[in-house]
Amino acid sequence: MSGQLPVQKRIVLVVGAGIMGTGIAQVAAQTGHSVWLFDTREGAAQGALEKLRNSLASLVTKGKMTDLDAQALLANIVPVARLQDAASSSLVIEAIVEQAQAKRALWQQLEDIVGADCVFASNTSSISITAMAQGLRHPERLVGMHFFNPVPLMKLVEVVSGLHTAPHIAADIFTLAQTWGKVAVHARSTPGFIVNRIARPYYAETLALLQEQCTSPVVVDACLKAIGFRMGPCELMDLIGHDTNFAVTESVYQANFFDKRYMPSLLQRELVDGGLLGRKSGRGIYDYAGSAIKPQLVATPNANFPVAKGVQLHGSDPRIDAWASRLTTAGISFIHQRNSDWIGLSTPTLQLRQTDGRTASSLGANVAVFDMAFTTEGSHALAWAPSARASSACAAEAQAWLSALAYQPQQVADQCALIVARTVAMLINEAADAVQQGVCTVEGANQAMKLGVNYPAGPFDWLAAWSAQGVIQVLEALDAQYRGERYRVSPWLRQQAYAAMDEV
Ligand code: NAD
């Protein structure tokens, strides 16, 4: 098998000289492989090489690469006019148009050209590797090798095995990706693989919140950026393009036999139908016209602590410990009820509770809920909501406490689990289902989300900072509100909750 060849000796044929194919050719050539580049569009491979020459020249100018290395890299890539010219390839990586029929036809054509030991790797983002291999004489040699854009910068490669894929082929491509400086994770060929599956709720929950008019895009973005996301979901969807984002959601939804969990959003459909695709069309959720004013978060100066007697802190939680220090510094006396069954602060006229999924209105009259934060730091946007029965004095007191505790409180509609808790619970749940179904491991999911889409933490890192029971409570509250399949709890998560129970 080609797997036995020393890595650099392998000749790599990259088919498709678009944005991904060019990046893949670059990283392969950088590692020392001889690379052939083929594209059916006349002049495309030559053009890609020219573009690469220019971008490497600019790296050389900036001192990020030596001229010698750039020349060596370029010398390793040779455009070919016909697939037959690359018959001695030991690995073919396909990055052509995302159409199952075109990809299958390419592999069938290649089977008559290259040797029986040549490995076939597809960079597809959504097509089943099992289905793609069907009809090949050697279906066991086909594996998914899913890079992320831009290929030279993004560390992740999902190595996707279909039912036919030979384990040694997947293992070989896994090792090869590592030698290319990537972090490889194994995935089973299921809709969306790892990243495009687990990421769905980041967009879906936001679109649901906006559709229900719970809050504004700028508040959702600020609250999720507060837990470390580089871009809020609205900014990110505008950047990806709603057409692309909608198409991925729709394909995952269809591929899952219309499971409501993945149902696309009417709101996004309307954006797509109206040509409001995001940055590339000048308007999406936000307006990018030259004259448009980007909406800003309403920032309030941090208030003084309300003058209050009978203050109690509730729950054994790092965030509440941080609050305790702040109250102590401010000279406010309080009792800390560590064994309380909720997290937050109370006064004789207010219960200010971290969301457990339930609405403030369902918890009482003098209640306000605030969002999860996964940090003990203040001074960031934090969603909160008062009970529908709270007096205006009670709501004002809640706002004042959050502000005095150094947050930028953002009042949103009183709906289950607010913004961060709802989104993160759903990301964890999706990742849990992926693990339950053998799509990836816990570590694979964490790495994939951090390296494939720059998440600030992996879904199971958040779970470790929360608890399976806490996530389940949030999902059950959402399920009780919405009824349907969307918020059903992953069996894997339930097992974790049982495992964490004290022995009786
Ligand atoms: P692209 O449109 O930039 O490039 C595709 C290239 O393939 C074009 O140059 C086209 O002429 C060529 N082509 C089409 N059919 C061909 C054929 N039968 N034989 C040879 N060449 C052919 O597309 P892209 O963004 O580079 O995506 C390529 C693949 O990578 C797709 O499967 C896509 O889903 C996947 N992918 C894309 C991204 C991304 O962010 N763009 C990320 C991960 C994976």
Coordinates of C-alpha atoms and ligand atoms in Angstrom, one line a residue:
M1 CA 0.0 0.0 0.0
S2 CA 1.0 3.6 -0.5
G3 CA 0.6 3.9 3.3
Q4 CA 4.0 2.2 3.6
L5 CA 5.8 4.8 1.5
P6 CA 7.7 7.5 3.4
V7 CA 5.4 10.5 3.6
Q8 CA 7.4 12.9 1.5
K9 CA 7.8 10.3 -1.3
R10 CA 4.1 10.2 -1.9
I11 CA 2.9 11.9 -5.0
V12 CA -0.3 13.8 -4.3
L13 CA -2.8 14.6 -7.0
V14 CA -5.2 17.4 -6.0
V15 CA -8.3 17.6 -8.2
G16 CA -10.1 21.0 -8.1
A17 CA -8.0 24.1 -8.1
G18 CA -10.5 26.3 -6.3
I19 CA -10.1 27.9 -2.9
M20 CA -9.8 24.6 -1.0
G21 CA -7.8 22.6 -3.6
T22 CA -5.2 25.4 -3.8
G23 CA -4.8 25.5 -0.1
I24 CA -4.5 21.7 0.1
A25 CA -1.9 21.7 -2.7
Q26 CA 0.0 24.4 -0.7
V27 CA 0.2 22.4 2.6
A28 CA 1.1 19.2 0.8
A29 CA 3.9 20.9 -1.2
Q30 CA 5.1 22.6 1.9
T31 CA 5.7 19.2 3.5
G32 CA 7.8 18.2 0.5
H33 CA 5.3 16.2 -1.6
S34 CA 5.3 16.4 -5.3
V35 CA 1.9 17.7 -6.1
W36 CA -0.1 17.6 -9.3
L37 CA -2.9 20.0 -9.6
F38 CA -5.8 19.4 -12.0
D39 CA -9.0 21.3 -12.8
T40 CA -11.5 20.8 -15.6
R41 CA -11.8 24.5 -16.1
E42 CA -9.2 25.6 -18.6
G43 CA -6.3 27.6 -17.1
A44 CA -7.7 27.1 -13.5
A45 CA -4.7 25.2 -12.2
Q46 CA -2.2 27.6 -13.8
G47 CA -4.2 30.5 -12.4
A48 CA -4.3 29.0 -8.9
L49 CA -0.5 28.5 -9.0
E50 CA -0.1 32.2 -10.0
K51 CA -2.3 33.3 -7.1
L52 CA -0.3 31.1 -4.8
R53 CA 2.9 32.6 -6.1
N54 CA 1.6 36.1 -5.3
S55 CA 0.5 35.2 -1.8
L56 CA 3.8 33.5 -1.0
A57 CA 5.7 36.5 -2.4
S58 CA 3.8 38.7 0.1
L59 CA 4.7 36.3 2.9
V60 CA 8.3 36.6 1.9
T61 CA 8.1 40.4 1.8
K62 CA 6.6 40.3 5.3
G63 CA 9.5 38.1 6.5
K64 CA 7.1 35.2 7.3
M65 CA 8.8 32.9 4.9
T66 CA 12.2 32.7 3.1
D67 CA 12.3 33.1 -0.6
L68 CA 14.1 29.8 -0.8
D69 CA 11.2 28.0 0.9
A70 CA 8.7 29.8 -1.2
Q71 CA 10.5 28.7 -4.4
A72 CA 10.8 25.1 -3.2
L73 CA 7.1 25.0 -2.3
L74 CA 6.1 26.3 -5.8
A75 CA 8.5 24.0 -7.6
N76 CA 6.7 21.0 -5.9
I77 CA 3.3 21.9 -7.5
V78 CA 2.8 21.1 -11.2
P79 CA -0.4 21.7 -13.0
V80 CA -1.5 18.9 -15.2
A81 CA -3.8 19.1 -18.2
R82 CA -5.2 15.5 -18.0
L83 CA -5.8 13.1 -15.1
Q84 CA -3.8 10.5 -17.1
D85 CA -0.7 12.7 -16.6
A86 CA -0.9 12.0 -12.9
A87 CA -1.3 8.2 -13.1
S88 CA 1.5 7.5 -10.7
S89 CA -0.1 9.3 -7.8
S90 CA -0.3 7.5 -4.5
L91 CA -2.9 9.8 -3.0
V92 CA -5.7 11.8 -4.7
I93 CA -7.4 14.6 -2.8
E94 CA -10.6 15.8 -4.4
A95 CA -11.8 19.3 -3.8
I96 CA -14.2 19.7 -6.7
V97 CA -17.7 21.1 -6.8
E98 CA -20.0 19.8 -3.9
Q99 CA -22.1 17.5 -6.1
A100 CA -22.3 13.8 -5.3
Q101 CA -22.7 12.8 -8.9
A102 CA -19.6 14.7 -10.0
K103 CA -17.5 13.3 -7.2
R104 CA -18.6 9.7 -7.8
A105 CA -17.9 10.1 -11.6
L106 CA -14.4 11.4 -10.8
W107 CA -13.5 8.5 -8.5
Q108 CA -14.8 6.0 -11.1
Q109 CA -12.7 7.7 -13.8
L110 CA -9.7 7.7 -11.5
E111 CA -10.0 3.9 -10.8
D112 CA -9.1 3.3 -14.4
I113 CA -6.1 5.7 -14.3
V114 CA -4.2 5.3 -11.0
G115 CA -2.9 2.1 -9.3
A116 CA -5.0 -0.1 -7.0
D117 CA -3.0 1.1 -4.0
C118 CA -3.7 4.8 -4.5
V119 CA -5.7 6.3 -1.6
F120 CA -8.8 8.4 -2.5
A121 CA -9.5 11.3 -0.1
S122 CA -12.5 13.6 -0.5
N123 CA -12.7 17.1 1.0
T124 CA -16.5 17.1 0.9
S125 CA -18.2 19.0 3.6
S126 CA -21.5 17.3 3.5
I127 CA -21.7 14.3 1.1
S128 CA -21.8 10.8 2.6
I129 CA -18.5 9.0 2.2
T130 CA -20.3 5.7 2.3
A131 CA -22.5 6.8 -0.6
M132 CA -19.6 8.2 -2.6
A133 CA -17.7 4.9 -2.4
Q134 CA -20.6 2.9 -3.6
G135 CA -19.9 1.3 -7.1
L136 CA -16.1 1.7 -6.8
R137 CA -14.1 -1.4 -7.4
H138 CA -12.0 -0.6 -4.3
P139 CA -14.5 1.3 -2.1
E140 CA -12.3 0.6 1.0
R141 CA -9.7 3.1 -0.2
L142 CA -12.0 6.1 -0.1
V143 CA -11.9 8.3 3.0
G144 CA -13.0 11.8 3.9
M145 CA -10.2 14.4 4.5
H146 CA -12.2 17.4 5.5
F147 CA -10.0 20.6 5.7
F148 CA -11.3 23.9 6.9
N149 CA -11.0 27.3 5.1
P150 CA -8.3 28.8 4.9
V151 CA -6.5 25.5 4.7
P152 CA -3.0 26.7 5.4
L153 CA -4.2 28.4 8.6
M154 CA -6.9 26.2 10.0
K155 CA -5.5 23.3 12.0
L156 CA -8.3 20.8 11.9
V157 CA -8.8 17.9 9.5
E158 CA -11.8 15.6 10.0
V159 CA -10.8 12.1 8.8
V160 CA -14.2 10.7 7.8
S161 CA -14.8 7.0 7.6
G162 CA -17.7 5.5 5.7
L163 CA -19.0 2.0 6.0
H164 CA -16.6 0.8 3.3
T165 CA -13.5 2.7 4.5
A166 CA -10.7 0.4 5.6
P167 CA -9.5 1.3 9.1
H168 CA -5.9 1.3 8.0
I169 CA -6.7 3.9 5.3
A170 CA -8.3 6.2 7.8
A171 CA -5.4 5.7 10.2
D172 CA -2.9 6.5 7.4
I173 CA -4.7 9.7 6.4
F174 CA -4.9 10.6 10.1
T175 CA -1.1 10.3 10.4
L176 CA -0.5 12.1 7.1
A177 CA -2.6 15.1 8.3
Q178 CA -0.5 15.2 11.4
T179 CA 2.7 15.3 9.3
W180 CA 1.2 18.3 7.5
G181 CA 1.0 20.1 10.8
K182 CA -2.7 19.5 11.3
V183 CA -4.7 18.2 14.2
A184 CA -6.7 15.2 12.9
V185 CA -9.8 13.8 14.4
H186 CA -11.7 10.7 13.4
A187 CA -15.3 11.1 12.4
R188 CA -18.0 8.6 11.2
S189 CA -19.7 9.6 8.0
T190 CA -22.9 11.1 9.3
P191 CA -24.6 14.3 8.2
G192 CA -22.4 17.3 8.9
F193 CA -19.6 15.1 10.3
I194 CA -18.5 16.7 13.5
V195 CA -18.2 20.5 13.2
N196 CA -21.0 21.2 10.8
R197 CA -23.3 19.1 13.0
I198 CA -22.4 20.3 16.5
A199 CA -22.3 24.0 15.3
R200 CA -25.9 24.0 14.1
P201 CA -27.5 25.2 17.5
Y202 CA -25.1 28.2 17.5
Y203 CA -27.1 29.6 14.6
A204 CA -30.5 27.9 15.2
E205 CA -31.0 29.1 18.7
T206 CA -30.1 32.6 17.8
L207 CA -32.5 32.6 14.8
A208 CA -35.2 31.2 17.1
L209 CA -34.6 34.0 19.7
L210 CA -34.8 36.6 17.0
Q211 CA -37.9 35.1 15.3
E212 CA -39.7 35.2 18.7
Q213 CA -38.5 38.8 19.2
C214 CA -36.9 37.9 22.5
T215 CA -34.1 40.3 22.0
S216 CA -32.0 42.1 19.4
P217 CA -29.1 40.7 17.3
V218 CA -26.6 43.0 18.9
V219 CA -27.5 41.7 22.4
V220 CA -27.2 38.0 21.3
D221 CA -23.9 38.7 19.7
A222 CA -22.6 40.6 22.8
C223 CA -23.7 37.9 25.2
L224 CA -22.1 35.1 23.3
K225 CA -18.9 37.0 22.7
A226 CA -18.8 37.6 26.4
I227 CA -18.1 33.8 26.9
G228 CA -15.3 34.0 24.4
F229 CA -16.7 33.5 20.9
R230 CA -14.7 35.6 18.5
M231 CA -17.9 36.5 16.5
G232 CA -21.4 36.5 17.6
P233 CA -23.8 34.2 15.7
C234 CA -25.4 37.1 13.8
E235 CA -22.1 38.5 12.7
L236 CA -20.9 35.1 11.8
M237 CA -23.9 34.1 9.7
D238 CA -23.6 37.5 7.9
L239 CA -20.0 36.6 7.2
I240 CA -20.6 33.0 6.1
G241 CA -23.5 34.2 3.9
H242 CA -27.1 33.2 4.8
D243 CA -27.4 31.3 1.5
T244 CA -24.4 29.0 2.5
N245 CA -25.5 28.7 6.1
F246 CA -29.1 27.9 5.2
A247 CA -27.9 25.4 2.6
V248 CA -25.8 23.5 5.2
T249 CA -28.7 23.5 7.7
E250 CA -31.1 22.3 5.1
S251 CA -28.8 19.5 4.0
V252 CA -28.2 18.3 7.6
Y253 CA -32.0 18.6 8.2
Q254 CA -32.9 16.5 5.1
A255 CA -30.1 14.0 5.7
N256 CA -31.6 13.4 9.1
F257 CA -35.0 12.6 7.7
F258 CA -36.4 16.0 8.7
D259 CA -35.6 15.6 12.4
K260 CA -37.0 18.7 14.0
R261 CA -33.8 19.1 15.9
Y262 CA -32.2 20.5 12.8
M263 CA -35.2 22.4 11.3
P264 CA -34.0 25.4 9.3
S265 CA -35.3 28.9 10.3
L266 CA -38.1 30.7 8.5
L267 CA -36.3 34.0 9.4
Q268 CA -33.2 32.9 7.6
R269 CA -35.2 31.6 4.7
E270 CA -36.7 35.0 4.3
L271 CA -33.3 36.6 4.4
V272 CA -32.1 34.3 1.6
D273 CA -35.3 34.8 -0.5
G274 CA -34.8 38.6 -0.1
G275 CA -31.2 38.4 -1.2
L276 CA -30.1 39.7 2.2
L277 CA -27.2 37.3 2.3
G278 CA -24.9 39.2 4.7
R279 CA -21.7 41.1 4.1
K280 CA -21.3 40.0 0.5
S281 CA -24.7 41.5 -0.5
G282 CA -24.4 44.6 1.7
R283 CA -27.1 43.5 4.1
G284 CA -28.0 40.5 6.2
I285 CA -29.0 40.6 9.8
Y286 CA -27.0 43.8 10.0
D287 CA -26.7 46.5 7.3
Y288 CA -23.3 47.0 5.8
A289 CA -24.1 49.9 3.5
G290 CA -21.6 52.7 3.8
S291 CA -24.0 55.0 5.5
A292 CA -25.4 52.4 7.9
I293 CA -24.8 52.8 11.6
K294 CA -23.9 49.5 13.3
P295 CA -26.2 49.0 16.2
Q296 CA -24.4 49.3 19.5
L297 CA -25.1 47.7 22.9
V298 CA -26.7 50.1 25.3
A299 CA -24.0 50.5 27.9
T300 CA -25.0 51.6 31.3
P301 CA -22.5 53.0 33.9
N302 CA -22.1 50.6 36.7
A303 CA -24.5 51.5 39.5
N304 CA -23.7 51.6 43.2
F305 CA -24.8 48.7 45.3
P306 CA -28.4 49.0 46.3
V307 CA -28.6 49.9 50.0
A308 CA -30.0 46.6 51.3
K309 CA -30.4 44.7 54.5
G310 CA -30.9 41.0 54.6
V311 CA -28.7 40.2 51.6
Q312 CA -28.1 36.5 51.0
L313 CA -25.9 34.7 48.4
H314 CA -27.1 31.3 47.2
G315 CA -25.3 28.3 45.9
S316 CA -21.8 26.9 45.9
D317 CA -20.4 28.3 42.7
P318 CA -17.2 30.1 41.7
R319 CA -19.2 33.0 40.4
I320 CA -21.0 33.5 43.7
D321 CA -17.7 33.3 45.5
A322 CA -16.6 36.2 43.3
W323 CA -19.7 38.1 44.2
A324 CA -19.0 37.5 47.9
S325 CA -15.6 39.1 47.5
R326 CA -17.2 42.1 45.8
L327 CA -19.8 42.5 48.5
T328 CA -17.2 42.3 51.1
T329 CA -15.0 44.9 49.4
A330 CA -18.1 47.2 49.2
G331 CA -18.7 46.7 52.9
I332 CA -22.1 45.0 52.4
S333 CA -22.9 42.3 54.9
F334 CA -24.5 39.1 53.7
I335 CA -25.2 35.5 54.6
H336 CA -23.9 32.8 52.1
Q337 CA -26.4 29.9 51.8
R338 CA -24.0 27.5 50.2
N339 CA -26.5 24.6 50.3
S340 CA -29.3 26.6 48.6
D341 CA -30.8 24.8 45.6
W342 CA -30.4 27.8 43.4
I343 CA -27.5 30.1 42.5
G344 CA -27.8 33.9 42.9
L345 CA -28.6 36.6 45.4
S346 CA -31.7 37.5 47.4
T347 CA -32.9 40.4 49.4
P348 CA -36.3 40.7 51.2
T349 CA -37.7 42.1 48.0
L350 CA -35.9 40.1 45.3
Q351 CA -34.7 36.7 44.2
L352 CA -32.0 37.2 41.5
R353 CA -31.4 33.7 40.2
Q354 CA -29.1 32.2 37.6
T355 CA -31.2 30.6 35.0
D356 CA -31.8 26.9 35.4
G357 CA -34.0 26.9 32.3
R358 CA -37.2 28.0 33.9
T359 CA -38.6 31.5 33.2
A360 CA -38.6 34.1 36.0
S361 CA -42.4 34.2 35.7
S362 CA -42.8 30.5 36.5
L363 CA -40.6 31.0 39.6
G364 CA -42.5 33.7 41.4
A365 CA -43.4 37.4 41.5
N366 CA -40.3 39.0 43.0
V367 CA -38.0 37.0 40.8
A368 CA -35.5 37.9 38.0
V369 CA -33.3 35.4 36.2
F370 CA -29.8 36.1 34.7
D371 CA -27.8 34.1 32.2
M372 CA -24.9 31.7 32.6
A373 CA -21.4 33.2 32.0
F374 CA -18.8 30.5 32.4
T375 CA -16.5 33.1 34.0
T376 CA -16.2 34.8 37.3
E377 CA -15.2 38.1 35.6
G378 CA -17.8 40.8 35.4
S379 CA -17.9 43.8 33.0
H380 CA -19.5 41.9 30.1
A381 CA -22.9 41.8 28.6
L382 CA -25.3 39.6 30.6
A383 CA -28.9 38.8 29.7
W384 CA -31.5 39.0 32.4
A385 CA -35.3 39.0 32.6
P386 CA -37.7 39.9 35.4
S387 CA -40.9 38.0 36.1
A388 CA -44.0 39.2 34.3
R389 CA -45.4 39.8 37.8
A390 CA -42.4 41.7 39.2
S391 CA -43.1 45.3 40.2
S392 CA -41.1 47.9 38.5
A393 CA -39.2 48.5 41.8
C394 CA -38.3 44.8 41.9
A395 CA -37.1 44.8 38.2
A396 CA -35.1 48.0 38.9
E397 CA -33.5 46.4 41.9
A398 CA -32.4 43.4 39.8
Q399 CA -30.9 45.6 37.2
A400 CA -29.1 47.6 39.9
W401 CA -27.6 44.6 41.5
L402 CA -26.3 43.2 38.2
S403 CA -24.9 46.6 37.3
A404 CA -23.3 47.1 40.7
L405 CA -21.8 43.6 40.3
A406 CA -20.0 45.1 37.2
Y407 CA -22.0 43.5 34.5
Q408 CA -23.6 45.2 31.5
P409 CA -27.1 43.9 32.1
Q410 CA -29.2 43.4 29.0
Q411 CA -32.9 43.0 29.6
V412 CA -34.5 40.4 27.3
A413 CA -37.8 38.7 27.1
D414 CA -38.5 36.2 29.9
Q415 CA -38.0 33.0 28.0
C416 CA -36.4 29.7 28.9
A417 CA -32.7 29.7 29.5
L418 CA -32.1 33.2 28.1
I419 CA -29.2 33.3 25.6
V420 CA -26.0 31.7 26.7
A421 CA -27.5 28.8 28.8
R422 CA -29.9 27.9 26.0
T423 CA -27.2 28.0 23.2
V424 CA -24.5 26.2 25.2
A425 CA -26.9 23.5 26.5
M426 CA -27.9 22.8 22.9
L427 CA -24.2 22.7 21.7
I428 CA -23.4 20.2 24.5
N429 CA -26.5 18.1 23.7
E430 CA -25.6 17.9 20.0
A431 CA -22.0 16.9 20.9
A432 CA -23.3 14.3 23.3
D433 CA -25.5 12.8 20.6
A434 CA -22.5 12.7 18.3
V435 CA -20.5 10.8 20.9
Q436 CA -23.5 8.5 21.6
Q437 CA -23.8 7.7 18.0
G438 CA -20.0 7.0 17.6
V439 CA -19.5 9.9 15.3
C440 CA -16.5 11.2 17.4
T441 CA -15.0 11.0 20.8
V442 CA -15.4 13.5 23.6
E443 CA -11.8 14.8 22.9
G444 CA -12.4 14.7 19.1
A445 CA -15.5 16.9 19.5
N446 CA -13.7 19.4 21.8
Q447 CA -10.7 19.6 19.4
A448 CA -12.9 19.9 16.3
M449 CA -15.0 22.8 17.6
K450 CA -11.9 24.7 18.9
L451 CA -9.8 24.2 15.9
G452 CA -12.4 23.9 13.1
V453 CA -14.5 26.9 14.1
N454 CA -12.4 28.7 16.7
Y455 CA -14.8 28.0 19.6
P456 CA -13.4 29.4 22.9
A457 CA -14.0 26.0 24.5
G458 CA -15.1 22.5 23.5
P459 CA -18.7 21.4 24.3
F460 CA -17.4 19.0 26.9
D461 CA -15.2 21.7 28.5
W462 CA -18.4 23.7 29.1
L463 CA -20.1 20.5 30.4
A464 CA -17.2 20.1 32.8
A465 CA -17.8 23.6 34.1
W466 CA -21.5 23.0 34.4
S467 CA -23.1 19.6 35.1
A468 CA -25.0 17.0 33.1
Q469 CA -28.0 17.5 35.4
G470 CA -27.9 21.3 34.9
V471 CA -27.8 20.9 31.1
I472 CA -30.7 18.4 31.3
Q473 CA -32.8 20.8 33.4
V474 CA -32.3 23.6 30.8
L475 CA -33.2 21.2 27.9
E476 CA -36.3 19.9 29.8
A477 CA -37.5 23.5 30.5
L478 CA -37.1 24.3 26.8
D479 CA -38.8 21.1 25.8
A480 CA -41.7 21.8 28.2
Q481 CA -42.1 25.2 26.6
Y482 CA -41.8 24.2 22.9
R483 CA -42.9 20.5 22.9
G484 CA -41.4 18.6 20.1
E485 CA -38.2 16.8 19.2
R486 CA -35.9 19.8 19.1
Y487 CA -34.9 19.8 22.8
R488 CA -34.9 16.1 23.5
V489 CA -32.1 15.1 25.8
S490 CA -29.2 13.0 24.5
P491 CA -29.1 9.5 26.1
W492 CA -25.4 10.1 26.6
L493 CA -26.1 13.1 28.8
R494 CA -28.6 11.2 30.9
Q495 CA -26.0 8.5 31.5
Q496 CA -23.6 11.2 32.6
A497 CA -26.1 12.6 35.0
Y498 CA -26.8 9.1 36.5
A499 CA -23.1 8.4 36.8
A500 CA -22.7 11.6 38.7
M501 CA -25.3 10.7 41.3
D502 CA -24.2 9.7 44.7
E503 CA -24.2 6.0 45.4
V504 CA -27.1 5.0 47.7
Ligands
NAD1 P1 -14.4 26.2 -5.6 O1 -15.6 26.5 -6.4 O2 -13.6 27.3 -5.1 O3 -13.5 25.2 -6.4 C1 -14.0 24.0 -7.0 C2 -13.1 23.8 -8.3 O4 -13.4 22.5 -8.8 C3 -13.3 24.8 -9.4 O5 -12.1 25.4 -9.8 C4 -13.9 23.9 -10.5 O6 -13.6 24.3 -11.8 C5 -13.4 22.6 -10.2 N1 -14.1 21.4 -10.7 C6 -15.5 21.3 -10.7 N2 -15.8 20.0 -11.2 C7 -14.6 19.4 -11.4 C8 -14.2 18.1 -11.9 N3 -15.2 17.2 -12.2 N4 -12.9 17.8 -12.1 C9 -12.0 18.7 -11.8 N5 -12.2 20.0 -11.3 C10 -13.5 20.3 -11.1 O7 -14.9 25.3 -4.4 P2 -14.2 25.1 -2.9 O8 -14.8 26.1 -2.0 O9 -12.7 25.0 -3.1 O10 -14.8 23.7 -2.5 C11 -14.3 22.5 -3.0 C12 -14.8 21.4 -2.1 O11 -14.3 21.6 -0.8 C13 -16.3 21.2 -2.0 O12 -16.6 19.8 -1.9 C14 -16.6 21.9 -0.7 O13 -17.8 21.4 -0.1 C15 -15.4 21.6 0.1 N6 -15.2 22.5 1.2 C16 -15.3 23.8 1.0 C17 -15.0 24.7 2.1 C18 -15.1 26.2 1.9 O14 -15.1 26.9 3.0 N7 -15.1 26.7 0.7 C19 -14.6 24.2 3.4 C20 -14.5 22.8 3.5 C21 -14.8 21.9 2.4

